[in-house]
Amino acid sequence: MTTTPTQHTGLRLAAGVLTGILALYIALVALGNITDFGTNQQFVRHVLAMDTTFKDDDLMWRAVTSTALQDTAYVLVIVWETVAALLLIRGTYLWVRRRDDLARRWSTYGLLMLLLLFGAGFIAIGGEWFAMWQSKTWNGLDAATRVFLLSGVALIVNLLPGPVRRADPA
């Protein structure tokens, strides 16, 4: 008796689950930032103003004290998070539908957006340029690093080559 191998591989399952977890996470983050705008607005304002850093004169010229610019940056972060969530939700849906190539493409775009936001945005720009690492109160580096690493792992899993399909020797 011959059985047909299932198309549902562990790799597809892992990629879909990781993509789904990050889709859920960033969708909840975006929703939270939209429905409770003021909480993280204060976070962004304090990080950009550098008002809880060591206040070294050699660094303070970097501070952005305009609330209009601070709020613009925050809205752009929320838009970025929302687009990333939508891409990852679409990628998750495509993994479930077993559309591997499309799922991989959509997931990759969303995961790269998370890597850029949390790596370049929060770790590099927020952490180093605006010296967020110096703040005991307004420091999001640990959270950003967790999301950055999880996104990187998910991206690697998403980009692993799938099983090679061989033609039937008929």
CSV table of C-alpha atoms in Angstrom, one decimal, residues 49-139:
chain,number,residue,atom,x,y,z
A,49,ALA,CA,13.7,64.9,24.3
A,50,MET,CA,16.4,63.0,26.1
A,51,ASP,CA,15.2,64.5,29.3
A,52,THR,CA,16.0,61.4,31.5
A,53,THR,CA,19.5,60.8,30.1
A,54,PHE,CA,22.7,61.9,31.7
A,55,LYS,CA,22.3,65.3,29.9
A,56,ASP,CA,25.8,65.4,28.6
A,57,ASP,CA,26.3,68.6,26.6
A,58,ASP,CA,28.1,66.6,23.9
A,59,LEU,CA,24.9,64.6,23.3
A,60,MET,CA,22.0,66.9,24.1
A,61,TRP,CA,22.2,68.7,20.8
A,62,ARG,CA,20.5,65.5,19.4
A,63,ALA,CA,17.4,66.0,21.5
A,64,VAL,CA,14.1,66.7,19.6
A,65,THR,CA,12.0,68.9,21.9
A,66,SER,CA,9.3,69.9,19.4
A,67,THR,CA,6.1,68.0,20.5
A,68,ALA,CA,4.9,68.3,16.9
A,69,LEU,CA,8.0,66.4,15.6
A,70,GLN,CA,7.8,63.9,18.5
A,71,ASP,CA,4.1,63.2,17.8
A,72,THR,CA,4.8,62.9,14.0
A,73,ALA,CA,7.5,60.3,14.8
A,74,TYR,CA,5.0,58.4,17.0
A,75,VAL,CA,2.3,58.4,14.4
A,76,LEU,CA,4.7,57.1,11.8
A,77,VAL,CA,5.7,54.3,14.2
A,78,ILE,CA,2.0,53.4,14.6
A,79,VAL,CA,1.5,53.4,10.8
A,80,TRP,CA,4.6,51.2,10.3
A,81,GLU,CA,3.4,48.8,13.0
A,82,THR,CA,0.0,48.6,11.4
A,83,VAL,CA,1.3,47.9,7.9
A,84,ALA,CA,3.7,45.2,9.3
A,85,ALA,CA,0.8,43.6,11.2
A,86,LEU,CA,-1.3,43.5,8.0
A,87,LEU,CA,1.5,41.9,6.0
A,88,LEU,CA,2.1,39.3,8.7
A,89,ILE,CA,-1.5,38.5,9.0
A,90,ARG,CA,-1.7,38.0,5.3
A,91,GLY,CA,1.5,35.8,5.5
A,92,THR,CA,0.0,33.7,8.3
A,93,TYR,CA,-3.2,33.2,6.2
A,94,LEU,CA,-1.1,32.1,3.2
A,95,TRP,CA,0.9,29.7,5.3
A,96,VAL,CA,-2.5,28.2,6.5
A,97,ARG,CA,-3.6,28.0,2.9
A,98,ARG,CA,-0.4,26.2,2.0
A,99,ARG,CA,0.6,28.9,-0.5
A,100,ASP,CA,4.3,28.6,0.5
A,101,ASP,CA,5.9,31.0,-2.0
A,102,LEU,CA,3.4,33.8,-1.4
A,103,ALA,CA,3.4,33.2,2.3
A,104,ARG,CA,7.2,33.4,2.4
A,105,ARG,CA,7.1,36.7,0.4
A,106,TRP,CA,4.4,38.4,2.5
A,107,SER,CA,5.9,37.1,5.8
A,108,THR,CA,9.4,38.3,4.7
A,109,TYR,CA,8.2,41.8,4.1
A,110,GLY,CA,6.4,42.0,7.4
A,111,LEU,CA,9.3,40.5,9.3
A,112,LEU,CA,11.8,42.9,7.6
A,113,MET,CA,9.6,45.8,8.7
A,114,LEU,CA,9.8,44.5,12.3
A,115,LEU,CA,13.6,44.2,12.1
A,116,LEU,CA,13.9,47.7,10.7
A,117,LEU,CA,11.5,49.2,13.4
A,118,PHE,CA,13.0,47.4,16.4
A,119,GLY,CA,16.6,47.1,15.2
A,120,ALA,CA,17.2,50.4,13.4
A,121,GLY,CA,14.4,52.4,15.0
A,122,PHE,CA,14.4,51.4,18.6
A,123,ILE,CA,17.8,49.8,19.2
A,124,ALA,CA,20.0,52.0,17.0
A,125,ILE,CA,18.3,55.3,16.8
A,126,GLY,CA,16.4,55.3,20.1
A,127,GLY,CA,19.0,53.4,22.1
A,128,GLU,CA,22.2,55.0,20.7
A,129,TRP,CA,21.4,58.2,18.9
A,130,PHE,CA,18.9,59.4,21.6
A,131,ALA,CA,20.8,57.6,24.4
A,132,MET,CA,17.8,55.7,25.6
A,133,TRP,CA,20.2,53.3,27.3
A,134,GLN,CA,21.0,56.0,29.8
A,135,SER,CA,17.4,56.3,31.0
A,136,LYS,CA,16.2,54.2,33.9
A,137,THR,CA,12.6,55.3,33.3
A,138,TRP,CA,12.1,55.5,29.5
A,139,ASN,CA,14.3,52.6,28.3
